[in-house]
mmCIF file of N, CA and C in Angstrom:
data_model
loop_
_atom_site.group_PDB
_atom_site.id
_atom_site.type_symbol
_atom_site.label_atom_id
_atom_site.label_comp_id
_atom_site.label_asym_id
_atom_site.label_seq_id
_atom_site.Cartn_x
_atom_site.Cartn_y
_atom_site.Cartn_z
ATOM 1 N N UNK A 1 22.549 -39.561 -8.716
ATOM 2 C CA UNK A 1 22.583 -40.893 -8.120
ATOM 3 C C UNK A 1 22.390 -40.792 -6.611
ATOM 4 N N UNK A 2 21.580 -41.668 -6.071
ATOM 5 C CA UNK A 2 21.305 -41.682 -4.639
ATOM 6 C C UNK A 2 22.516 -42.233 -3.903
ATOM 7 N N UNK A 3 22.842 -41.597 -2.784
ATOM 8 C CA UNK A 3 23.942 -42.045 -1.932
ATOM 9 C C UNK A 3 23.377 -42.659 -0.661
ATOM 10 N N UNK A 4 24.171 -43.515 -0.027
ATOM 11 C CA UNK A 4 23.741 -44.140 1.221
ATOM 12 C C UNK A 4 23.730 -43.104 2.342
ATOM 13 N N UNK A 5 22.751 -43.224 3.220
ATOM 14 C CA UNK A 5 22.628 -42.312 4.353
ATOM 15 C C UNK A 5 23.267 -42.918 5.603
ATOM 16 N N UNK A 6 23.826 -42.046 6.430
ATOM 17 C CA UNK A 6 24.278 -42.486 7.750
ATOM 18 C C UNK A 6 23.036 -42.657 8.625
ATOM 19 N N UNK A 7 23.207 -43.249 9.792
ATOM 20 C CA UNK A 7 22.075 -43.436 10.708
ATOM 21 C C UNK A 7 21.452 -42.095 11.083
ATOM 22 N N UNK A 8 22.270 -41.098 11.393
ATOM 23 C CA UNK A 8 21.761 -39.770 11.770
ATOM 24 C C UNK A 8 21.024 -39.118 10.598
ATOM 25 N N UNK A 9 21.576 -39.235 9.403
ATOM 26 C CA UNK A 9 20.930 -38.663 8.213
ATOM 27 C C UNK A 9 19.594 -39.352 7.942
ATOM 28 N N UNK A 10 19.596 -40.676 8.078
ATOM 29 C CA UNK A 10 18.372 -41.436 7.838
ATOM 30 C C UNK A 10 17.283 -41.046 8.832
ATOM 31 N N UNK A 11 17.657 -40.873 10.089
ATOM 32 C CA UNK A 11 16.695 -40.475 11.116
ATOM 33 C C UNK A 11 16.042 -39.134 10.756
ATOM 34 N N UNK A 12 16.830 -38.199 10.303
ATOM 35 C CA UNK A 12 16.306 -36.884 9.924
ATOM 36 C C UNK A 12 15.462 -36.981 8.654
ATOM 37 N N UNK A 13 15.907 -37.779 7.688
ATOM 38 C CA UNK A 13 15.121 -37.927 6.455
ATOM 39 C C UNK A 13 13.763 -38.552 6.741
ATOM 40 N N UNK A 14 13.708 -39.526 7.626
ATOM 41 C CA UNK A 14 12.424 -40.139 7.958
ATOM 42 C C UNK A 14 11.457 -39.094 8.513
ATOM 43 N N UNK A 15 11.973 -38.186 9.310
ATOM 44 C CA UNK A 15 11.147 -37.108 9.861
ATOM 45 C C UNK A 15 10.713 -36.160 8.744
ATOM 46 N N UNK A 16 11.643 -35.774 7.875
ATOM 47 C CA UNK A 16 11.290 -34.854 6.783
ATOM 48 C C UNK A 16 10.300 -35.498 5.814
ATOM 49 N N UNK A 17 10.466 -36.785 5.514
ATOM 50 C CA UNK A 17 9.508 -37.469 4.644
ATOM 51 C C UNK A 17 8.123 -37.476 5.287
ATOM 52 N N UNK A 18 8.090 -37.687 6.591
ATOM 53 C CA UNK A 18 6.810 -37.710 7.303
ATOM 54 C C UNK A 18 6.157 -36.324 7.324
ATOM 55 N N UNK A 19 6.951 -35.302 7.595
ATOM 56 C CA UNK A 19 6.410 -33.955 7.763
ATOM 57 C C UNK A 19 6.225 -33.204 6.439
ATOM 58 N N UNK A 20 7.009 -33.542 5.440
ATOM 59 C CA UNK A 20 6.935 -32.827 4.161
ATOM 60 C C UNK A 20 7.878 -31.648 4.100
ATOM 61 N N UNK A 21 7.861 -30.831 5.140
ATOM 62 C CA UNK A 21 8.812 -29.733 5.273
ATOM 63 C C UNK A 21 8.870 -29.363 6.749
ATOM 64 N N UNK A 22 10.019 -28.792 7.161
ATOM 65 C CA UNK A 22 10.173 -28.490 8.579
ATOM 66 C C UNK A 22 11.330 -27.543 8.821
ATOM 67 N N UNK A 23 11.220 -26.835 9.912
ATOM 68 C CA UNK A 23 12.338 -26.065 10.450
ATOM 69 C C UNK A 23 13.219 -27.024 11.243
ATOM 70 N N UNK A 24 14.449 -26.646 11.512
ATOM 71 C CA UNK A 24 15.347 -27.498 12.306
ATOM 72 C C UNK A 24 14.691 -27.819 13.649
ATOM 73 N N UNK A 25 14.088 -26.814 14.288
ATOM 74 C CA UNK A 25 13.470 -27.045 15.605
ATOM 75 C C UNK A 25 12.317 -28.047 15.521
ATOM 76 N N UNK A 26 11.587 -28.073 14.386
ATOM 77 C CA UNK A 26 10.504 -29.043 14.197
ATOM 78 C C UNK A 26 11.059 -30.464 14.114
ATOM 79 N N UNK A 27 12.182 -30.605 13.424
ATOM 80 C CA UNK A 27 12.835 -31.916 13.311
ATOM 81 C C UNK A 27 13.259 -32.385 14.696
ATOM 82 N N UNK A 28 13.866 -31.505 15.466
ATOM 83 C CA UNK A 28 14.337 -31.860 16.815
ATOM 84 C C UNK A 28 13.169 -32.298 17.690
ATOM 85 N N UNK A 29 12.041 -31.603 17.587
ATOM 86 C CA UNK A 29 10.861 -31.961 18.388
ATOM 87 C C UNK A 29 10.400 -33.388 18.128
ATOM 88 N N UNK A 30 10.565 -33.868 16.894
ATOM 89 C CA UNK A 30 10.127 -35.218 16.515
ATOM 90 C C UNK A 30 11.133 -36.306 16.920
ATOM 91 N N UNK A 31 12.333 -35.902 17.328
ATOM 92 C CA UNK A 31 13.388 -36.864 17.650
ATOM 93 C C UNK A 31 13.211 -37.402 19.066
ATOM 94 N N UNK A 32 13.721 -38.615 19.280
ATOM 95 C CA UNK A 32 13.661 -39.247 20.593
ATOM 96 C C UNK A 32 14.651 -38.602 21.559
ATOM 97 N N UNK A 33 14.377 -38.783 22.835
ATOM 98 C CA UNK A 33 15.301 -38.344 23.882
ATOM 99 C C UNK A 33 16.497 -39.289 23.900
ATOM 100 N N UNK A 34 17.662 -38.852 24.235
ATOM 101 C CA UNK A 34 18.043 -37.454 24.434
ATOM 102 C C UNK A 34 18.132 -36.741 23.087
ATOM 103 N N UNK A 35 17.536 -35.590 23.007
ATOM 104 C CA UNK A 35 17.510 -34.837 21.755
ATOM 105 C C UNK A 35 18.894 -34.242 21.471
ATOM 106 N N UNK A 36 19.308 -34.323 20.215
ATOM 107 C CA UNK A 36 20.609 -33.740 19.857
ATOM 108 C C UNK A 36 20.557 -32.213 19.891
ATOM 109 N N UNK A 37 21.721 -31.612 19.915
ATOM 110 C CA UNK A 37 21.820 -30.149 19.922
ATOM 111 C C UNK A 37 21.329 -29.590 18.587
ATOM 112 N N UNK A 38 20.815 -28.385 18.636
ATOM 113 C CA UNK A 38 20.320 -27.684 17.446
ATOM 114 C C UNK A 38 21.395 -27.661 16.357
ATOM 115 N N UNK A 39 22.623 -27.286 16.741
ATOM 116 C CA UNK A 39 23.715 -27.177 15.757
ATOM 117 C C UNK A 39 24.024 -28.521 15.100
ATOM 118 N N UNK A 40 23.901 -29.601 15.851
ATOM 119 C CA UNK A 40 24.150 -30.938 15.302
ATOM 120 C C UNK A 40 23.138 -31.260 14.206
ATOM 121 N N UNK A 41 21.862 -31.041 14.507
ATOM 122 C CA UNK A 41 20.804 -31.326 13.532
ATOM 123 C C UNK A 41 20.944 -30.415 12.325
ATOM 124 N N UNK A 42 21.227 -29.155 12.562
ATOM 125 C CA UNK A 42 21.416 -28.191 11.477
ATOM 126 C C UNK A 42 22.555 -28.628 10.557
ATOM 127 N N UNK A 43 23.635 -29.094 11.138
ATOM 128 C CA UNK A 43 24.790 -29.551 10.352
ATOM 129 C C UNK A 43 24.422 -30.776 9.508
ATOM 130 N N UNK A 44 23.725 -31.727 10.113
ATOM 131 C CA UNK A 44 23.339 -32.938 9.373
ATOM 132 C C UNK A 44 22.411 -32.573 8.217
ATOM 133 N N UNK A 45 21.491 -31.648 8.453
ATOM 134 C CA UNK A 45 20.583 -31.224 7.383
ATOM 135 C C UNK A 45 21.364 -30.560 6.247
ATOM 136 N N UNK A 46 22.360 -29.776 6.575
ATOM 137 C CA UNK A 46 23.178 -29.154 5.520
ATOM 138 C C UNK A 46 23.966 -30.212 4.742
ATOM 139 N N UNK A 47 24.419 -31.255 5.434
ATOM 140 C CA UNK A 47 25.092 -32.366 4.752
ATOM 141 C C UNK A 47 24.112 -33.052 3.801
ATOM 142 N N UNK A 48 22.877 -33.252 4.273
ATOM 143 C CA UNK A 48 21.844 -33.849 3.415
ATOM 144 C C UNK A 48 21.570 -32.977 2.194
ATOM 145 N N UNK A 49 21.632 -31.680 2.389
ATOM 146 C CA UNK A 49 21.452 -30.755 1.270
ATOM 147 C C UNK A 49 22.593 -30.930 0.268
ATOM 148 N N UNK A 50 23.806 -31.072 0.779
ATOM 149 C CA UNK A 50 24.963 -31.288 -0.085
ATOM 150 C C UNK A 50 24.904 -32.601 -0.838
ATOM 151 N N UNK A 51 24.288 -33.612 -0.242
ATOM 152 C CA UNK A 51 24.139 -34.919 -0.885
ATOM 153 C C UNK A 51 22.969 -34.951 -1.870
ATOM 154 N N UNK A 52 22.193 -33.871 -1.908
ATOM 155 C CA UNK A 52 21.071 -33.806 -2.843
ATOM 156 C C UNK A 52 19.779 -34.415 -2.342
ATOM 157 N N UNK A 53 19.662 -34.629 -1.030
ATOM 158 C CA UNK A 53 18.448 -35.195 -0.457
ATOM 159 C C UNK A 53 17.441 -34.130 -0.047
ATOM 160 N N UNK A 54 17.946 -32.962 0.305
ATOM 161 C CA UNK A 54 17.126 -31.922 0.914
ATOM 162 C C UNK A 54 17.408 -30.600 0.220
ATOM 163 N N UNK A 55 16.394 -29.743 0.186
ATOM 164 C CA UNK A 55 16.571 -28.361 -0.252
ATOM 165 C C UNK A 55 15.867 -27.485 0.773
ATOM 166 N N UNK A 56 15.960 -26.192 0.595
ATOM 167 C CA UNK A 56 15.299 -25.297 1.543
ATOM 168 C C UNK A 56 14.737 -24.080 0.827
ATOM 169 N N UNK A 57 13.802 -23.464 1.503
ATOM 170 C CA UNK A 57 13.341 -22.150 1.068
ATOM 171 C C UNK A 57 13.597 -21.213 2.251
ATOM 172 N N UNK A 58 14.118 -20.049 1.932
ATOM 173 C CA UNK A 58 14.462 -19.078 2.972
ATOM 174 C C UNK A 58 13.325 -18.086 3.133
ATOM 175 N N UNK A 59 12.936 -17.883 4.365
ATOM 176 C CA UNK A 59 11.964 -16.854 4.706
ATOM 177 C C UNK A 59 12.645 -15.996 5.773
ATOM 178 N N UNK A 60 13.159 -14.858 5.333
ATOM 179 C CA UNK A 60 13.974 -14.042 6.234
ATOM 180 C C UNK A 60 15.230 -14.809 6.594
ATOM 181 N N UNK A 61 15.511 -14.901 7.888
ATOM 182 C CA UNK A 61 16.676 -15.662 8.357
ATOM 183 C C UNK A 61 16.359 -17.130 8.605
ATOM 184 N N UNK A 62 15.120 -17.520 8.368
ATOM 185 C CA UNK A 62 14.673 -18.885 8.654
ATOM 186 C C UNK A 62 14.718 -19.739 7.394
ATOM 187 N N UNK A 63 15.169 -20.986 7.557
ATOM 188 C CA UNK A 63 15.177 -21.938 6.451
ATOM 189 C C UNK A 63 14.173 -23.034 6.733
ATOM 190 N N UNK A 64 13.309 -23.282 5.748
ATOM 191 C CA UNK A 64 12.371 -24.396 5.824
ATOM 192 C C UNK A 64 12.899 -25.470 4.889
ATOM 193 N N UNK A 65 13.183 -26.642 5.462
ATOM 194 C CA UNK A 65 13.792 -27.735 4.708
ATOM 195 C C UNK A 65 12.729 -28.715 4.236
ATOM 196 N N UNK A 66 12.969 -29.292 3.054
ATOM 197 C CA UNK A 66 12.045 -30.277 2.500
ATOM 198 C C UNK A 66 12.837 -31.293 1.678
ATOM 199 N N UNK A 67 12.352 -32.547 1.644
ATOM 200 C CA UNK A 67 13.058 -33.588 0.888
ATOM 201 C C UNK A 67 12.886 -33.399 -0.619
ATOM 202 N N UNK A 68 13.947 -33.682 -1.365
ATOM 203 C CA UNK A 68 13.836 -33.677 -2.830
ATOM 204 C C UNK A 68 14.046 -35.080 -3.406
ATOM 205 N N UNK A 69 14.471 -36.007 -2.548
ATOM 206 C CA UNK A 69 14.509 -37.425 -2.917
ATOM 207 C C UNK A 69 13.286 -38.061 -2.267
ATOM 208 N N UNK A 70 12.509 -38.785 -3.045
ATOM 209 C CA UNK A 70 11.311 -39.433 -2.514
ATOM 210 C C UNK A 70 11.698 -40.608 -1.631
ATOM 211 N N UNK A 71 10.891 -40.830 -0.607
ATOM 212 C CA UNK A 71 11.134 -41.954 0.303
ATOM 213 C C UNK A 71 11.116 -43.279 -0.464
ATOM 214 N N UNK A 72 10.191 -43.429 -1.412
ATOM 215 C CA UNK A 72 10.120 -44.679 -2.179
ATOM 216 C C UNK A 72 11.387 -44.907 -2.999
ATOM 217 N N UNK A 73 11.985 -43.831 -3.513
ATOM 218 C CA UNK A 73 13.233 -43.966 -4.275
ATOM 219 C C UNK A 73 14.369 -44.438 -3.370
ATOM 220 N N UNK A 74 14.409 -43.900 -2.143
ATOM 221 C CA UNK A 74 15.468 -44.339 -1.223
ATOM 222 C C UNK A 74 15.226 -45.774 -0.763
ATOM 223 N N UNK A 75 13.979 -46.144 -0.532
ATOM 224 C CA UNK A 75 13.665 -47.524 -0.151
ATOM 225 C C UNK A 75 14.141 -48.483 -1.240
ATOM 226 N N UNK A 76 13.871 -48.128 -2.499
ATOM 227 C CA UNK A 76 14.286 -48.965 -3.630
ATOM 228 C C UNK A 76 15.816 -49.101 -3.644
ATOM 229 N N UNK A 77 16.521 -47.970 -3.466
ATOM 230 C CA UNK A 77 17.976 -47.978 -3.423
ATOM 231 C C UNK A 77 18.484 -48.873 -2.288
ATOM 232 N N UNK A 78 17.896 -48.708 -1.087
ATOM 233 C CA UNK A 78 18.349 -49.470 0.077
ATOM 234 C C UNK A 78 18.081 -50.965 -0.104
ATOM 235 N N UNK A 79 16.911 -51.298 -0.645
ATOM 236 C CA UNK A 79 16.595 -52.712 -0.875
ATOM 237 C C UNK A 79 17.525 -53.319 -1.916
ATOM 238 N N UNK A 80 17.791 -52.594 -2.982
ATOM 239 C CA UNK A 80 18.716 -53.086 -4.011
ATOM 240 C C UNK A 80 20.093 -53.353 -3.409
ATOM 241 N N UNK A 81 20.533 -52.471 -2.522
ATOM 242 C CA UNK A 81 21.844 -52.639 -1.872
ATOM 243 C C UNK A 81 21.852 -53.885 -0.987
ATOM 244 N N UNK A 82 20.816 -54.054 -0.184
ATOM 245 C CA UNK A 82 20.719 -55.236 0.677
ATOM 246 C C UNK A 82 20.648 -56.504 -0.174
ATOM 247 N N UNK A 83 19.841 -56.449 -1.221
ATOM 248 C CA UNK A 83 19.693 -57.635 -2.084
ATOM 249 C C UNK A 83 21.025 -58.024 -2.717
ATOM 250 N N UNK A 84 21.775 -57.043 -3.215
ATOM 251 C CA UNK A 84 23.033 -57.380 -3.880
ATOM 252 C C UNK A 84 24.120 -57.769 -2.883
ATOM 253 N N UNK A 85 24.170 -57.097 -1.736
ATOM 254 C CA UNK A 85 25.230 -57.368 -0.755
ATOM 255 C C UNK A 85 25.009 -58.638 0.056
ATOM 256 N N UNK A 86 23.748 -58.970 0.351
ATOM 257 C CA UNK A 86 23.486 -60.063 1.286
ATOM 258 C C UNK A 86 22.728 -61.246 0.697
ATOM 259 N N UNK A 87 22.044 -61.055 -0.415
ATOM 260 C CA UNK A 87 21.207 -62.126 -0.949
ATOM 261 C C UNK A 87 21.489 -62.442 -2.412
ATOM 262 N N UNK A 88 22.616 -61.979 -2.930
ATOM 263 C CA UNK A 88 23.047 -62.263 -4.303
ATOM 264 C C UNK A 88 21.938 -61.985 -5.312
ATOM 265 N N UNK A 89 21.170 -60.914 -5.057
ATOM 266 C CA UNK A 89 20.055 -60.492 -5.914
ATOM 267 C C UNK A 89 19.011 -61.590 -6.110
ATOM 268 N N UNK A 90 18.888 -62.453 -5.119
ATOM 269 C CA UNK A 90 17.934 -63.567 -5.201
ATOM 270 C C UNK A 90 16.824 -63.362 -4.179
ATOM 271 N N UNK A 91 15.600 -63.155 -4.683
ATOM 272 C CA UNK A 91 14.459 -63.023 -3.780
ATOM 273 C C UNK A 91 14.183 -64.342 -3.076
ATOM 274 N N UNK A 92 14.536 -65.440 -3.727
ATOM 275 C CA UNK A 92 14.397 -66.747 -3.092
ATOM 276 C C UNK A 92 15.272 -66.820 -1.845
ATOM 277 N N UNK A 93 16.502 -66.312 -1.936
ATOM 278 C CA UNK A 93 17.397 -66.279 -0.770
ATOM 279 C C UNK A 93 16.834 -65.385 0.323
ATOM 280 N N UNK A 94 16.255 -64.250 -0.071
ATOM 281 C CA UNK A 94 15.661 -63.333 0.897
ATOM 282 C C UNK A 94 14.502 -63.999 1.626
ATOM 283 N N UNK A 95 13.589 -64.619 0.901
ATOM 284 C CA UNK A 95 12.436 -65.274 1.521
ATOM 285 C C UNK A 95 12.899 -66.430 2.401
ATOM 286 N N UNK A 96 13.874 -67.190 1.934
ATOM 287 C CA UNK A 96 14.429 -68.289 2.720
ATOM 288 C C UNK A 96 14.985 -67.770 4.046
ATOM 289 N N UNK A 97 15.698 -66.657 3.989
ATOM 290 C CA UNK A 97 16.249 -66.027 5.195
ATOM 291 C C UNK A 97 15.126 -65.622 6.140
ATOM 292 N N UNK A 98 14.086 -64.983 5.600
ATOM 293 C CA UNK A 98 12.968 -64.531 6.437
ATOM 294 C C UNK A 98 12.270 -65.709 7.113
ATOM 295 N N UNK A 99 12.076 -66.789 6.367
ATOM 296 C CA UNK A 99 11.410 -67.963 6.933
ATOM 297 C C UNK A 99 12.249 -68.547 8.059
ATOM 298 N N UNK A 100 13.555 -68.676 7.827
ATOM 299 C CA UNK A 100 14.437 -69.292 8.823
ATOM 300 C C UNK A 100 14.673 -68.377 10.030
ATOM 301 N N UNK A 101 15.053 -67.133 9.765
ATOM 302 C CA UNK A 101 15.487 -66.237 10.839
ATOM 303 C C UNK A 101 14.349 -65.542 11.569
ATOM 304 N N UNK A 102 13.253 -65.318 10.901
ATOM 305 C CA UNK A 102 12.143 -64.575 11.503
ATOM 306 C C UNK A 102 10.940 -65.468 11.776
ATOM 307 N N UNK A 103 11.142 -66.775 11.643
ATOM 308 C CA UNK A 103 10.082 -67.752 11.909
ATOM 309 C C UNK A 103 8.777 -67.390 11.211
ATOM 310 N N UNK A 104 8.899 -67.025 9.945
ATOM 311 C CA UNK A 104 7.715 -66.672 9.158
ATOM 312 C C UNK A 104 6.915 -67.943 8.889
ATOM 313 N N UNK A 105 5.624 -67.859 9.153
ATOM 314 C CA UNK A 105 4.759 -69.015 8.987
ATOM 315 C C UNK A 105 4.142 -69.088 7.607
ATOM 316 N N UNK A 106 3.448 -70.200 7.358
ATOM 317 C CA UNK A 106 2.804 -70.445 6.069
ATOM 318 C C UNK A 106 1.774 -69.374 5.752
ATOM 319 N N UNK A 107 1.015 -68.947 6.761
ATOM 320 C CA UNK A 107 -0.022 -67.937 6.534
ATOM 321 C C UNK A 107 0.607 -66.627 6.040
ATOM 322 N N UNK A 108 1.712 -66.210 6.660
ATOM 323 C CA UNK A 108 2.392 -64.982 6.237
ATOM 324 C C UNK A 108 2.963 -65.117 4.829
ATOM 325 N N UNK A 109 3.527 -66.277 4.523
ATOM 326 C CA UNK A 109 4.053 -66.509 3.179
ATOM 327 C C UNK A 109 2.941 -66.451 2.142
ATOM 328 N N UNK A 110 1.800 -67.044 2.465
ATOM 329 C CA UNK A 110 0.662 -66.997 1.534
ATOM 330 C C UNK A 110 0.192 -65.563 1.316
ATOM 331 N N UNK A 111 0.197 -64.746 2.372
ATOM 332 C CA UNK A 111 -0.187 -63.342 2.239
ATOM 333 C C UNK A 111 0.769 -62.604 1.303
ATOM 334 N N UNK A 112 2.060 -62.900 1.425
ATOM 335 C CA UNK A 112 3.058 -62.272 0.549
ATOM 336 C C UNK A 112 2.832 -62.704 -0.902
ATOM 337 N N UNK A 113 2.571 -63.972 -1.107
ATOM 338 C CA UNK A 113 2.319 -64.480 -2.464
ATOM 339 C C UNK A 113 1.086 -63.811 -3.056
ATOM 340 N N UNK A 114 0.006 -63.712 -2.268
ATOM 341 C CA UNK A 114 -1.215 -63.064 -2.750
ATOM 342 C C UNK A 114 -0.972 -61.599 -3.079
ATOM 343 N N UNK A 115 -0.209 -60.917 -2.243
ATOM 344 C CA UNK A 115 0.113 -59.523 -2.495
ATOM 345 C C UNK A 115 0.927 -59.383 -3.786
ATOM 346 N N UNK A 116 1.913 -60.250 -3.960
ATOM 347 C CA UNK A 116 2.751 -60.213 -5.173
ATOM 348 C C UNK A 116 1.898 -60.449 -6.423
ATOM 349 N N UNK A 117 0.991 -61.399 -6.353
ATOM 350 C CA UNK A 117 0.121 -61.669 -7.498
ATOM 351 C C UNK A 117 -0.789 -60.479 -7.797
ATOM 352 N N UNK A 118 -1.311 -59.856 -6.767
ATOM 353 C CA UNK A 118 -2.176 -58.666 -6.947
ATOM 354 C C UNK A 118 -1.382 -57.524 -7.573
ATOM 355 N N UNK A 119 -0.150 -57.304 -7.089
ATOM 356 C CA UNK A 119 0.683 -56.220 -7.619
ATOM 357 C C UNK A 119 1.042 -56.470 -9.084
ATOM 358 N N UNK A 120 1.272 -57.724 -9.452
ATOM 359 C CA UNK A 120 1.565 -58.057 -10.856
ATOM 360 C C UNK A 120 0.382 -57.731 -11.743
ATOM 361 N N UNK A 121 -0.826 -58.050 -11.281
ATOM 362 C CA UNK A 121 -2.043 -57.785 -12.058
ATOM 363 C C UNK A 121 -2.265 -56.289 -12.228
ATOM 364 N N UNK A 122 -1.951 -55.523 -11.200
ATOM 365 C CA UNK A 122 -2.192 -54.074 -11.205
ATOM 366 C C UNK A 122 -1.187 -53.289 -12.036
ATOM 367 N N UNK A 123 -0.104 -53.942 -12.461
ATOM 368 C CA UNK A 123 0.937 -53.236 -13.244
ATOM 369 C C UNK A 123 0.414 -52.707 -14.537
#
């Protein structure tokens, strides 16, 4: 079962999903300033490994880390959580919120409808 990520874990996972695999130093290079300490990133990656998000392959003393949970699977989990916690599992409530809070216009709504119809046909 997928677990929720902390902000720090999510930041590292986004980098690993983008890169496919990386050394700790590669992850740090992709992070914004101020960059965290090597030991901090290494610890978070080991926590991610314990949560079942990441695995590694050892080459000598070096560990190359790679995601074992797909980004799309985590997106689905995160969206389901938001939908149940904030929108009572109602896409109508979600769209209503987007229209009101994000000033979504008719053109954008029509694009979403067209995309939804296309995705239904492609199933």
